[in-house]
Amino acid sequence: MAELLRFFFLLLLFSLSALASDCDDMTTCNSCVNKRSWNPFASCRWCSLDRKCHTFGALLTNPCSTDMNIKDDEDCPSENDIYAEYETDLAYEQVFMSAVAYTDEPDTCMDKLKLSHDILDSDIEIISIIARSCDDWLFDYRECAVVIGLSNNRKSIYVSFRGSTATAQVLDQLVSILFEPKNSLGEGHVQEYFLEAYEKLSFCLTNHIEELKKLYPDFTVRFSGHSLGGALASIAAFKFIQEGKLSKDEVTLYTYGMPRVGDKLYAAEHDRRVDSSFRLVNYKDCVPHFPTCRVSCSIQGETGPYHHRTEVFYDTSSMLPESAYKVCHGNEDADCSHKYQGPVASIININNCFDSHVKYFGIPIGDFCDQQSGRRRKRSESSDIGYLLSNDYCEVLQRQGDQWAVVSTGQT
């Protein structure tokens, strides 16, 4: 009986809110909160998750919870808080970094990428790998790794996280993100698997970036990653700003086929902290639609999985740098990748899903470097740098002659 009454209550509120279309006409936060809703005692309210104005009681269309809604002028974002613009050349350049993060020879692969993909003007130099053996309770697989690059022309430090490399690691990732609990981060929560994977590298990564920023204080730090690597890049960009290691003006984030990292509260705080944040989604890639929203992304509670901004959607089966794209308005915009698939449609179209996930800008991110080297390493084979790594702490590797060598560790 209680559920039936709740249903009719929600239906009544939805019907009343539908009559108050004036709220929907407001396109800025300030105009929204100064507009009276259908309720004479309540104004319209602004939701930062979809950047839209909603009427009082719009529970079925407003993704923000009551506490997340903005109702006063003083809480609206400043006019000076202008989000960064999406840059295709940066996205194209950083997909190379995401590709080389999958290999144990990222410097060699980057040189080949420059020759084969017409980026001869790029001066990105791979300077180090930060890695650690990743032995999980369920599966035993290869290392977690992040590749560091440097560009004097761009005045940039590149930080690109390796995605899922072994079949077992992919399965472990899927199992881990289907279940709670989630781990606390900032005002919200993120998937336990993602945060634990990041923390295996964080000590070495933080120290290494701090050392590089002392040498290159005016360089921008550009985080990137594909699939699981994108989730780790999301957390890294957030934590570097949250902990005061970098300012928001010093950080960019570009990810490719990234799954949902955390809940609505994490998404909202990530939006506030990381200005230059772009999630590229290629055509019918289904990975960005996992973990699945509960019933609906809009009406689920604060603890349900939810993307942070900004989705950049390429609606073509042959994504190239010159392809048309859409910078989506809301974090979970129904007119972008959602229009093709929810989780059920993703499973039905599983071939399209994986075809779209493995290639961005025509580059098979996870396999490109192996293809270039002519070596197809079996997933059961250990990594070429695996013998250098510890299960207990992270390590920073740099070239010494033609070999990678450990130059510092996270051992305490």
Short mmCIF file of C-alpha atoms in Angstrom, two decimals:
data_model
loop_
_atom_site.label_atom_id
_atom_site.label_comp_id
_atom_site.label_asym_id
_atom_site.label_seq_id
_atom_site.Cartn_x
_atom_site.Cartn_y
_atom_site.Cartn_z
CA MET A 1 0.00 0.00 0.00
CA ALA A 2 2.84 2.37 0.89
CA GLU A 3 4.54 1.76 -2.47
CA LEU A 4 1.26 2.43 -4.28
CA LEU A 5 0.78 5.73 -2.42
CA ARG A 6 4.38 6.72 -3.22
CA PHE A 7 3.79 5.99 -6.90
CA PHE A 8 0.69 8.19 -7.01
CA PHE A 9 2.52 10.92 -5.10
CA LEU A 10 5.35 10.90 -7.64
CA LEU A 11 2.84 10.87 -10.47
CA LEU A 12 1.06 13.90 -8.96
CA LEU A 13 4.32 15.82 -8.60
CA PHE A 14 5.31 14.95 -12.15
CA SER A 15 1.92 16.15 -13.45
CA LEU A 16 2.18 19.41 -11.54
CA SER A 17 5.76 19.98 -12.65
CA ALA A 18 4.73 19.40 -16.26
CA LEU A 19 2.40 22.36 -15.95
CA ALA A 20 5.29 24.59 -14.93
CA SER A 21 7.19 24.68 -18.21
CA ASP A 22 8.64 28.14 -17.49
CA CYS A 23 11.39 26.57 -15.39
CA ASP A 24 12.49 24.57 -18.42
CA ASP A 25 12.93 27.82 -20.35
CA MET A 26 15.62 29.12 -17.99
CA THR A 27 19.08 28.39 -19.39
CA THR A 28 21.33 29.82 -16.65
CA CYS A 29 21.58 29.10 -12.96
CA ASN A 30 20.86 32.68 -11.90
CA SER A 31 17.77 33.05 -14.09
CA CYS A 32 16.57 29.65 -12.89
CA VAL A 33 16.70 30.24 -9.13
CA ASN A 34 14.98 33.61 -9.52
CA LYS A 35 12.04 32.06 -11.36
CA ARG A 36 8.97 31.03 -9.37
CA SER A 37 7.92 27.39 -9.69
CA TRP A 38 4.32 26.10 -9.73
CA ASN A 39 4.58 26.09 -5.96
CA PRO A 40 4.14 29.74 -4.82
CA PHE A 41 6.55 29.10 -1.94
CA ALA A 42 9.36 27.55 -3.99
CA SER A 43 11.53 28.75 -6.84
CA CYS A 44 12.83 26.68 -9.70
CA ARG A 45 16.06 24.84 -8.95
CA TRP A 46 19.25 24.35 -10.93
CA CYS A 47 20.92 20.94 -11.26
CA SER A 48 24.63 21.00 -12.02
CA LEU A 49 24.62 17.39 -13.27
CA ASP A 50 22.52 18.10 -16.36
CA ARG A 51 23.00 21.92 -16.37
CA LYS A 52 19.23 22.39 -16.56
CA CYS A 53 16.52 24.23 -14.66
CA HIS A 54 13.85 22.11 -12.99
CA THR A 55 10.58 22.88 -11.29
CA PHE A 56 9.86 21.99 -7.68
CA GLY A 57 8.91 18.31 -7.40
CA ALA A 58 10.38 17.19 -10.75
CA LEU A 59 11.56 13.93 -9.22
CA LEU A 60 11.30 11.93 -12.44
CA THR A 61 13.39 14.28 -14.59
CA ASN A 62 15.82 16.00 -12.21
CA PRO A 63 18.96 13.88 -11.59
CA CYS A 64 19.98 16.00 -8.58
CA SER A 65 18.82 15.09 -5.09
CA THR A 66 17.20 17.72 -2.85
CA ASP A 67 20.54 18.57 -1.23
CA MET A 68 22.34 18.78 -4.57
CA ASN A 69 19.90 21.27 -6.11
CA ILE A 70 20.95 24.92 -6.32
CA LYS A 71 18.17 27.21 -5.10
CA ASP A 72 19.95 30.50 -4.32
CA ASP A 73 21.91 33.04 -6.36
CA GLU A 74 24.90 32.85 -4.04
CA ASP A 75 25.31 29.14 -4.72
CA CYS A 76 25.32 29.50 -8.51
CA PRO A 77 28.66 29.07 -10.29
CA SER A 78 30.49 32.34 -10.88
CA GLU A 79 30.41 33.78 -14.38
CA ASN A 80 34.19 33.41 -14.25
CA ASP A 81 33.84 29.63 -13.81
CA ILE A 82 33.91 28.87 -17.52
CA TYR A 83 34.60 25.29 -18.47
CA ALA A 84 37.44 24.57 -20.87
CA GLU A 85 36.69 23.86 -24.51
CA TYR A 86 37.23 20.47 -26.12
CA GLU A 87 40.31 20.39 -28.36
CA THR A 88 40.42 17.71 -31.05
CA ASP A 89 44.18 17.90 -31.48
CA LEU A 90 44.71 17.30 -27.75
CA ALA A 91 42.30 14.36 -27.82
CA TYR A 92 44.09 12.88 -30.84
CA GLU A 93 47.50 13.38 -29.28
CA GLN A 94 46.53 11.82 -25.97
CA VAL A 95 45.00 8.73 -27.55
CA PHE A 96 48.62 7.95 -28.53
CA MET A 97 49.63 8.23 -24.89
CA SER A 98 46.78 5.89 -23.95
CA ALA A 99 48.01 3.41 -26.59
CA VAL A 100 51.65 3.42 -25.50
CA ALA A 101 50.58 2.88 -21.88
CA TYR A 102 49.63 -0.68 -22.86
CA THR A 103 53.17 -1.71 -23.78
CA ASP A 104 56.46 -2.27 -21.96
CA GLU A 105 58.27 -0.31 -24.69
CA PRO A 106 56.27 2.96 -24.72
CA ASP A 107 59.15 5.08 -26.00
CA THR A 108 59.76 2.83 -29.01
CA CYS A 109 56.05 2.63 -29.76
CA MET A 110 55.61 6.41 -29.52
CA ASP A 111 58.33 6.90 -32.15
CA LYS A 112 56.50 4.50 -34.48
CA LEU A 113 53.18 6.24 -33.84
CA LYS A 114 54.66 9.57 -34.88
CA LEU A 115 55.83 8.08 -38.17
CA SER A 116 52.67 6.14 -38.99
CA HIS A 117 50.02 8.67 -37.93
CA ASP A 118 51.33 11.98 -39.23
CA ILE A 119 52.26 13.62 -35.94
CA LEU A 120 55.86 14.26 -36.86
CA ASP A 121 55.64 17.71 -35.27
CA SER A 122 55.00 16.14 -31.87
CA ASP A 123 57.97 16.18 -29.52
CA ILE A 124 56.48 13.96 -26.81
CA GLU A 125 59.25 12.03 -25.11
CA ILE A 126 58.47 9.06 -22.87
CA ILE A 127 60.61 9.56 -19.79
CA SER A 128 59.41 6.97 -17.26
CA ILE A 129 57.07 4.15 -16.30
CA ILE A 130 55.53 3.82 -12.85
CA ALA A 131 54.42 0.25 -12.20
CA ARG A 132 53.64 -2.42 -9.65
CA SER A 133 52.62 -6.06 -9.78
CA CYS A 134 48.86 -6.31 -9.39
CA ASP A 135 47.86 -9.58 -7.68
CA ASP A 136 44.20 -9.50 -6.74
CA TRP A 137 42.29 -11.87 -4.49
CA LEU A 138 40.39 -13.36 -7.42
CA PHE A 139 42.82 -13.41 -10.34
CA ASP A 140 46.54 -13.24 -10.88
CA TYR A 141 47.48 -10.94 -13.74
CA ARG A 142 50.11 -8.53 -14.96
CA GLU A 143 51.19 -5.19 -13.62
CA CYS A 144 49.35 -1.91 -13.08
CA ALA A 145 51.23 0.88 -14.85
CA VAL A 146 51.22 4.56 -15.74
CA VAL A 147 53.44 6.08 -18.44
CA ILE A 148 54.91 9.58 -18.10
CA GLY A 149 55.71 11.75 -21.13
CA LEU A 150 57.06 15.24 -21.64
CA SER A 151 56.59 17.85 -24.39
CA ASN A 152 58.47 21.13 -24.47
CA ASN A 153 56.46 22.41 -27.43
CA ARG A 154 53.18 21.81 -25.61
CA LYS A 155 54.66 22.66 -22.20
CA SER A 156 53.01 19.50 -20.99
CA ILE A 157 53.61 16.57 -18.65
CA TYR A 158 51.59 13.54 -19.83
CA VAL A 159 50.27 10.97 -17.38
CA SER A 160 48.57 8.00 -19.07
CA PHE A 161 47.25 4.95 -17.22
CA ARG A 162 47.29 1.45 -18.66
CA GLY A 163 43.89 -0.12 -19.25
CA SER A 164 42.86 -3.74 -18.77
CA THR A 165 45.55 -5.92 -20.35
CA ALA A 166 44.76 -9.53 -19.55
CA THR A 167 41.47 -11.40 -19.90
CA ALA A 168 41.58 -12.23 -16.20
CA GLN A 169 42.03 -8.57 -15.34
CA VAL A 170 39.02 -7.60 -17.44
CA LEU A 171 36.92 -10.25 -15.71
CA ASP A 172 38.21 -9.15 -12.32
CA GLN A 173 37.30 -5.55 -13.17
CA LEU A 174 33.76 -6.52 -14.21
CA VAL A 175 33.22 -8.62 -11.10
CA SER A 176 34.59 -5.92 -8.83
CA ILE A 177 32.42 -3.09 -10.20
CA LEU A 178 29.17 -5.07 -10.02
CA PHE A 179 29.21 -5.24 -6.26
CA GLU A 180 29.42 -2.85 -3.34
CA PRO A 181 30.89 -1.57 -1.15
CA LYS A 182 32.21 1.54 -2.77
CA ASN A 183 35.09 3.46 -1.26
CA SER A 184 34.77 7.02 -0.03
CA LEU A 185 36.47 9.75 -2.05
CA GLY A 186 35.74 13.41 -1.39
CA GLU A 187 32.04 13.98 -0.85
CA GLY A 188 31.06 10.80 -2.68
CA HIS A 189 32.15 7.26 -3.40
CA VAL A 190 34.01 5.52 -6.22
CA GLN A 191 34.21 1.88 -7.24
CA GLU A 192 36.46 0.00 -4.84
CA TYR A 193 38.44 -1.66 -7.63
CA PHE A 194 39.33 1.64 -9.31
CA LEU A 195 40.48 3.39 -6.14
CA GLU A 196 42.54 0.41 -4.96
CA ALA A 197 44.24 0.13 -8.36
CA TYR A 198 45.07 3.86 -8.31
CA GLU A 199 46.41 3.73 -4.76
CA LYS A 200 48.88 1.01 -5.77
CA LEU A 201 50.61 3.64 -7.91
CA SER A 202 49.75 6.89 -6.15
CA PHE A 203 52.79 7.24 -3.86
CA CYS A 204 55.32 7.02 -6.69
CA LEU A 205 53.14 9.01 -9.08
CA THR A 206 52.63 11.90 -6.65
CA ASN A 207 56.33 12.18 -5.83
CA HIS A 208 57.35 11.92 -9.48
CA ILE A 209 54.94 14.62 -10.67
CA GLU A 210 55.98 16.92 -7.83
CA GLU A 211 59.62 16.52 -8.91
CA LEU A 212 58.76 17.23 -12.55
CA LYS A 213 56.72 20.32 -11.60
CA LYS A 214 59.76 21.72 -9.79
CA LEU A 215 61.72 21.37 -13.03
CA TYR A 216 58.85 22.54 -15.27
CA PRO A 217 56.65 24.79 -13.09
CA ASP A 218 54.64 26.26 -15.98
CA PHE A 219 53.82 22.90 -17.60
CA THR A 220 50.26 21.55 -17.71
CA VAL A 221 49.72 18.01 -16.38
CA ARG A 222 47.57 16.05 -18.85
CA PHE A 223 45.92 12.90 -17.48
CA SER A 224 44.54 10.29 -19.88
CA GLY A 225 43.61 6.63 -20.21
CA HIS A 226 41.48 4.11 -22.07
CA SER A 227 38.84 1.90 -20.40
CA LEU A 228 40.08 1.04 -16.88
CA GLY A 229 42.96 3.45 -17.50
CA GLY A 230 40.43 6.25 -17.96
CA ALA A 231 38.87 5.48 -14.57
CA LEU A 232 42.27 5.72 -12.89
CA ALA A 233 43.02 8.96 -14.74
CA SER A 234 39.70 10.39 -13.49
CA ILE A 235 40.65 9.63 -9.89
CA ALA A 236 44.19 10.94 -10.36
CA ALA A 237 43.06 14.32 -11.77
CA PHE A 238 40.54 14.64 -8.94
CA LYS A 239 42.97 13.75 -6.15
CA PHE A 240 45.84 15.94 -7.38
CA ILE A 241 43.51 18.96 -7.28
CA GLN A 242 41.67 17.93 -4.11
CA GLU A 243 44.93 17.48 -2.20
CA GLY A 244 46.34 20.80 -3.44
CA LYS A 245 49.17 19.20 -5.42
CA LEU A 246 47.97 20.96 -8.59
CA SER A 247 45.53 23.77 -9.31
CA LYS A 248 42.58 23.20 -11.64
CA ASP A 249 44.29 25.47 -14.21
CA GLU A 250 47.24 23.05 -14.36
CA VAL A 251 45.19 19.92 -15.16
CA THR A 252 43.44 18.42 -18.18
CA LEU A 253 41.68 15.05 -18.37
CA TYR A 254 40.90 13.14 -21.59
CA THR A 255 39.57 9.58 -21.36
CA TYR A 256 38.45 7.02 -23.94
CA GLY A 257 35.69 4.46 -23.34
CA MET A 258 35.76 5.08 -19.59
CA PRO A 259 33.26 3.25 -17.32
CA ARG A 260 31.32 5.09 -14.62
CA VAL A 261 33.84 5.76 -11.86
CA GLY A 262 31.69 6.82 -8.92
CA ASP A 263 28.30 8.01 -7.70
CA LYS A 264 26.42 11.27 -8.23
CA LEU A 265 28.14 13.01 -5.34
CA TYR A 266 31.57 12.15 -6.75
CA ALA A 267 30.45 13.27 -10.21
CA ALA A 268 29.23 16.63 -8.89
CA GLU A 269 32.44 17.30 -6.95
CA HIS A 270 34.58 16.15 -9.87
CA ASP A 271 32.71 18.64 -12.08
CA ARG A 272 33.53 21.45 -9.64
CA ARG A 273 37.19 20.56 -9.24
CA VAL A 274 38.30 19.46 -12.73
CA ASP A 275 37.45 22.15 -15.29
CA SER A 276 39.09 20.61 -18.34
CA SER A 277 37.51 17.14 -18.30
CA PHE A 278 36.40 15.24 -21.42
CA ARG A 279 35.11 11.68 -21.77
CA LEU A 280 35.25 10.49 -25.37
CA VAL A 281 32.67 7.86 -26.35
CA ASN A 282 32.95 6.15 -29.72
CA TYR A 283 29.67 5.20 -31.40
CA LYS A 284 28.20 2.11 -29.68
CA ASP A 285 30.92 1.54 -27.11
CA CYS A 286 29.06 -0.08 -24.21
CA VAL A 287 31.78 0.15 -21.54
CA PRO A 288 30.82 3.76 -20.62
CA HIS A 289 27.37 2.40 -19.68
CA PHE A 290 28.75 0.22 -16.90
CA PRO A 291 28.26 -0.07 -13.98
CA THR A 292 24.59 0.30 -14.88
CA CYS A 293 22.36 2.95 -13.38
CA ARG A 294 19.65 1.73 -11.06
CA VAL A 295 16.39 1.83 -13.04
CA SER A 296 17.24 5.24 -14.52
CA CYS A 297 20.28 7.49 -14.24
CA SER A 298 18.02 10.48 -13.55
CA ILE A 299 15.82 9.12 -10.77
CA GLN A 300 18.31 6.87 -8.95
CA GLY A 301 19.62 8.11 -5.62
CA GLU A 302 22.90 9.85 -4.80
CA THR A 303 24.76 6.56 -4.36
CA GLY A 304 23.99 5.17 -7.83
CA PRO A 305 26.76 5.11 -10.48
CA TYR A 306 26.93 8.33 -12.50
CA HIS A 307 29.34 9.93 -14.97
CA HIS A 308 31.10 13.22 -14.42
CA ARG A 309 31.24 15.64 -17.35
CA THR A 310 31.92 16.20 -20.25
CA GLU A 311 30.92 13.51 -22.74
CA VAL A 312 32.20 14.04 -26.27
CA PHE A 313 30.24 11.70 -28.52
CA TYR A 314 31.41 10.50 -31.94
CA ASP A 315 28.35 9.12 -33.71
CA THR A 316 30.11 7.13 -36.43
CA SER A 317 31.34 3.59 -36.87
CA SER A 318 34.59 4.87 -38.39
CA MET A 319 35.82 7.48 -35.92
CA LEU A 320 38.66 9.64 -37.27
CA PRO A 321 40.20 12.95 -36.16
CA GLU A 322 38.13 14.81 -38.77
CA SER A 323 34.84 13.08 -37.82
CA ALA A 324 31.93 15.15 -36.53
CA TYR A 325 31.29 15.03 -32.80
CA LYS A 326 28.92 16.41 -30.19
CA VAL A 327 29.94 18.00 -26.90
CA CYS A 328 27.09 16.76 -24.73
CA HIS A 329 25.14 19.08 -22.44
CA GLY A 330 24.50 16.90 -19.41
CA ASN A 331 26.63 14.30 -17.66
CA GLU A 332 24.22 11.53 -18.76
CA ASP A 333 22.80 13.20 -21.87
CA ALA A 334 19.98 11.18 -23.48
CA ASP A 335 20.83 12.69 -26.88
CA CYS A 336 24.39 11.36 -26.89
CA SER A 337 25.63 7.77 -26.48
CA HIS A 338 22.54 6.92 -24.41
CA LYS A 339 20.38 7.15 -27.49
CA TYR A 340 21.84 3.90 -28.80
CA GLN A 341 22.15 1.78 -25.75
CA GLY A 342 21.35 1.02 -22.24
CA PRO A 343 23.00 -2.04 -20.76
CA VAL A 344 20.46 -4.44 -22.34
CA ALA A 345 20.98 -3.01 -25.83
CA SER A 346 24.74 -3.17 -25.26
CA ILE A 347 24.59 -6.90 -24.61
CA ILE A 348 22.39 -7.50 -27.67
CA ASN A 349 24.83 -5.53 -29.84
CA ILE A 350 27.94 -6.98 -28.22
CA ASN A 351 29.97 -7.00 -31.46
CA ASN A 352 29.33 -3.30 -32.08
CA CYS A 353 30.15 -2.67 -28.44
CA PHE A 354 33.62 -4.17 -28.56
CA ASP A 355 34.41 -2.91 -32.06
CA SER A 356 33.65 0.61 -30.86
CA HIS A 357 35.52 0.16 -27.59
CA VAL A 358 38.85 -1.09 -28.87
CA LYS A 359 39.37 1.64 -31.51
CA TYR A 360 39.44 5.39 -31.01
CA PHE A 361 40.45 7.67 -33.89
CA GLY A 362 41.08 4.47 -35.86
CA ILE A 363 43.77 3.32 -33.44
CA PRO A 364 43.39 -0.13 -31.79
CA ILE A 365 44.52 1.27 -28.46
CA GLY A 366 45.21 -1.91 -26.54
CA ASP A 367 47.00 -3.76 -29.36
CA PHE A 368 48.57 -1.04 -31.48
CA CYS A 369 52.07 -1.27 -30.03
CA ASP A 370 52.13 -5.07 -30.20
CA GLN A 371 51.03 -4.86 -33.83
CA GLN A 372 53.79 -2.37 -34.61
CA SER A 373 56.45 -4.52 -32.97
CA GLY A 374 55.24 -7.65 -34.75
CA ARG A 375 54.99 -9.43 -31.44
CA ARG A 376 51.66 -10.79 -30.27
CA ARG A 377 52.31 -11.48 -26.63
CA LYS A 378 50.11 -14.15 -25.13
CA ARG A 379 47.98 -12.92 -22.28
CA SER A 380 49.43 -15.67 -20.10
CA GLU A 381 52.98 -14.40 -20.63
CA SER A 382 54.57 -12.26 -17.97
CA SER A 383 55.45 -8.67 -18.73
CA ASP A 384 58.90 -7.75 -20.03
CA ILE A 385 59.37 -5.49 -17.01
CA GLY A 386 57.56 -7.80 -14.58
CA TYR A 387 60.79 -9.18 -13.09
CA LEU A 388 61.63 -5.65 -11.85
CA LEU A 389 58.38 -5.14 -10.00
CA SER A 390 57.21 -5.79 -6.47
CA ASN A 391 53.81 -6.84 -5.14
CA ASP A 392 54.35 -4.63 -2.08
CA TYR A 393 55.21 -1.20 -3.45
CA CYS A 394 55.32 0.88 -6.64
CA GLU A 395 58.51 1.62 -8.58
CA VAL A 396 59.67 4.29 -11.02
CA LEU A 397 61.47 2.93 -14.08
CA GLN A 398 63.63 4.88 -16.53
CA ARG A 399 65.84 3.95 -19.46
CA GLN A 400 69.43 3.08 -18.71
CA GLY A 401 70.98 2.18 -22.03
CA ASP A 402 68.59 -0.16 -23.81
CA GLN A 403 67.03 -1.50 -20.60
CA TRP A 404 64.47 -0.22 -18.11
CA ALA A 405 65.84 0.11 -14.58
CA VAL A 406 64.33 1.01 -11.21
CA VAL A 407 65.38 4.53 -10.16
CA SER A 408 63.11 4.95 -7.12
CA THR A 409 60.51 3.01 -5.16
CA GLY A 410 57.54 3.55 -2.90
CA GLN A 411 59.12 1.33 -0.27
CA THR A 412 58.91 2.88 3.20
#
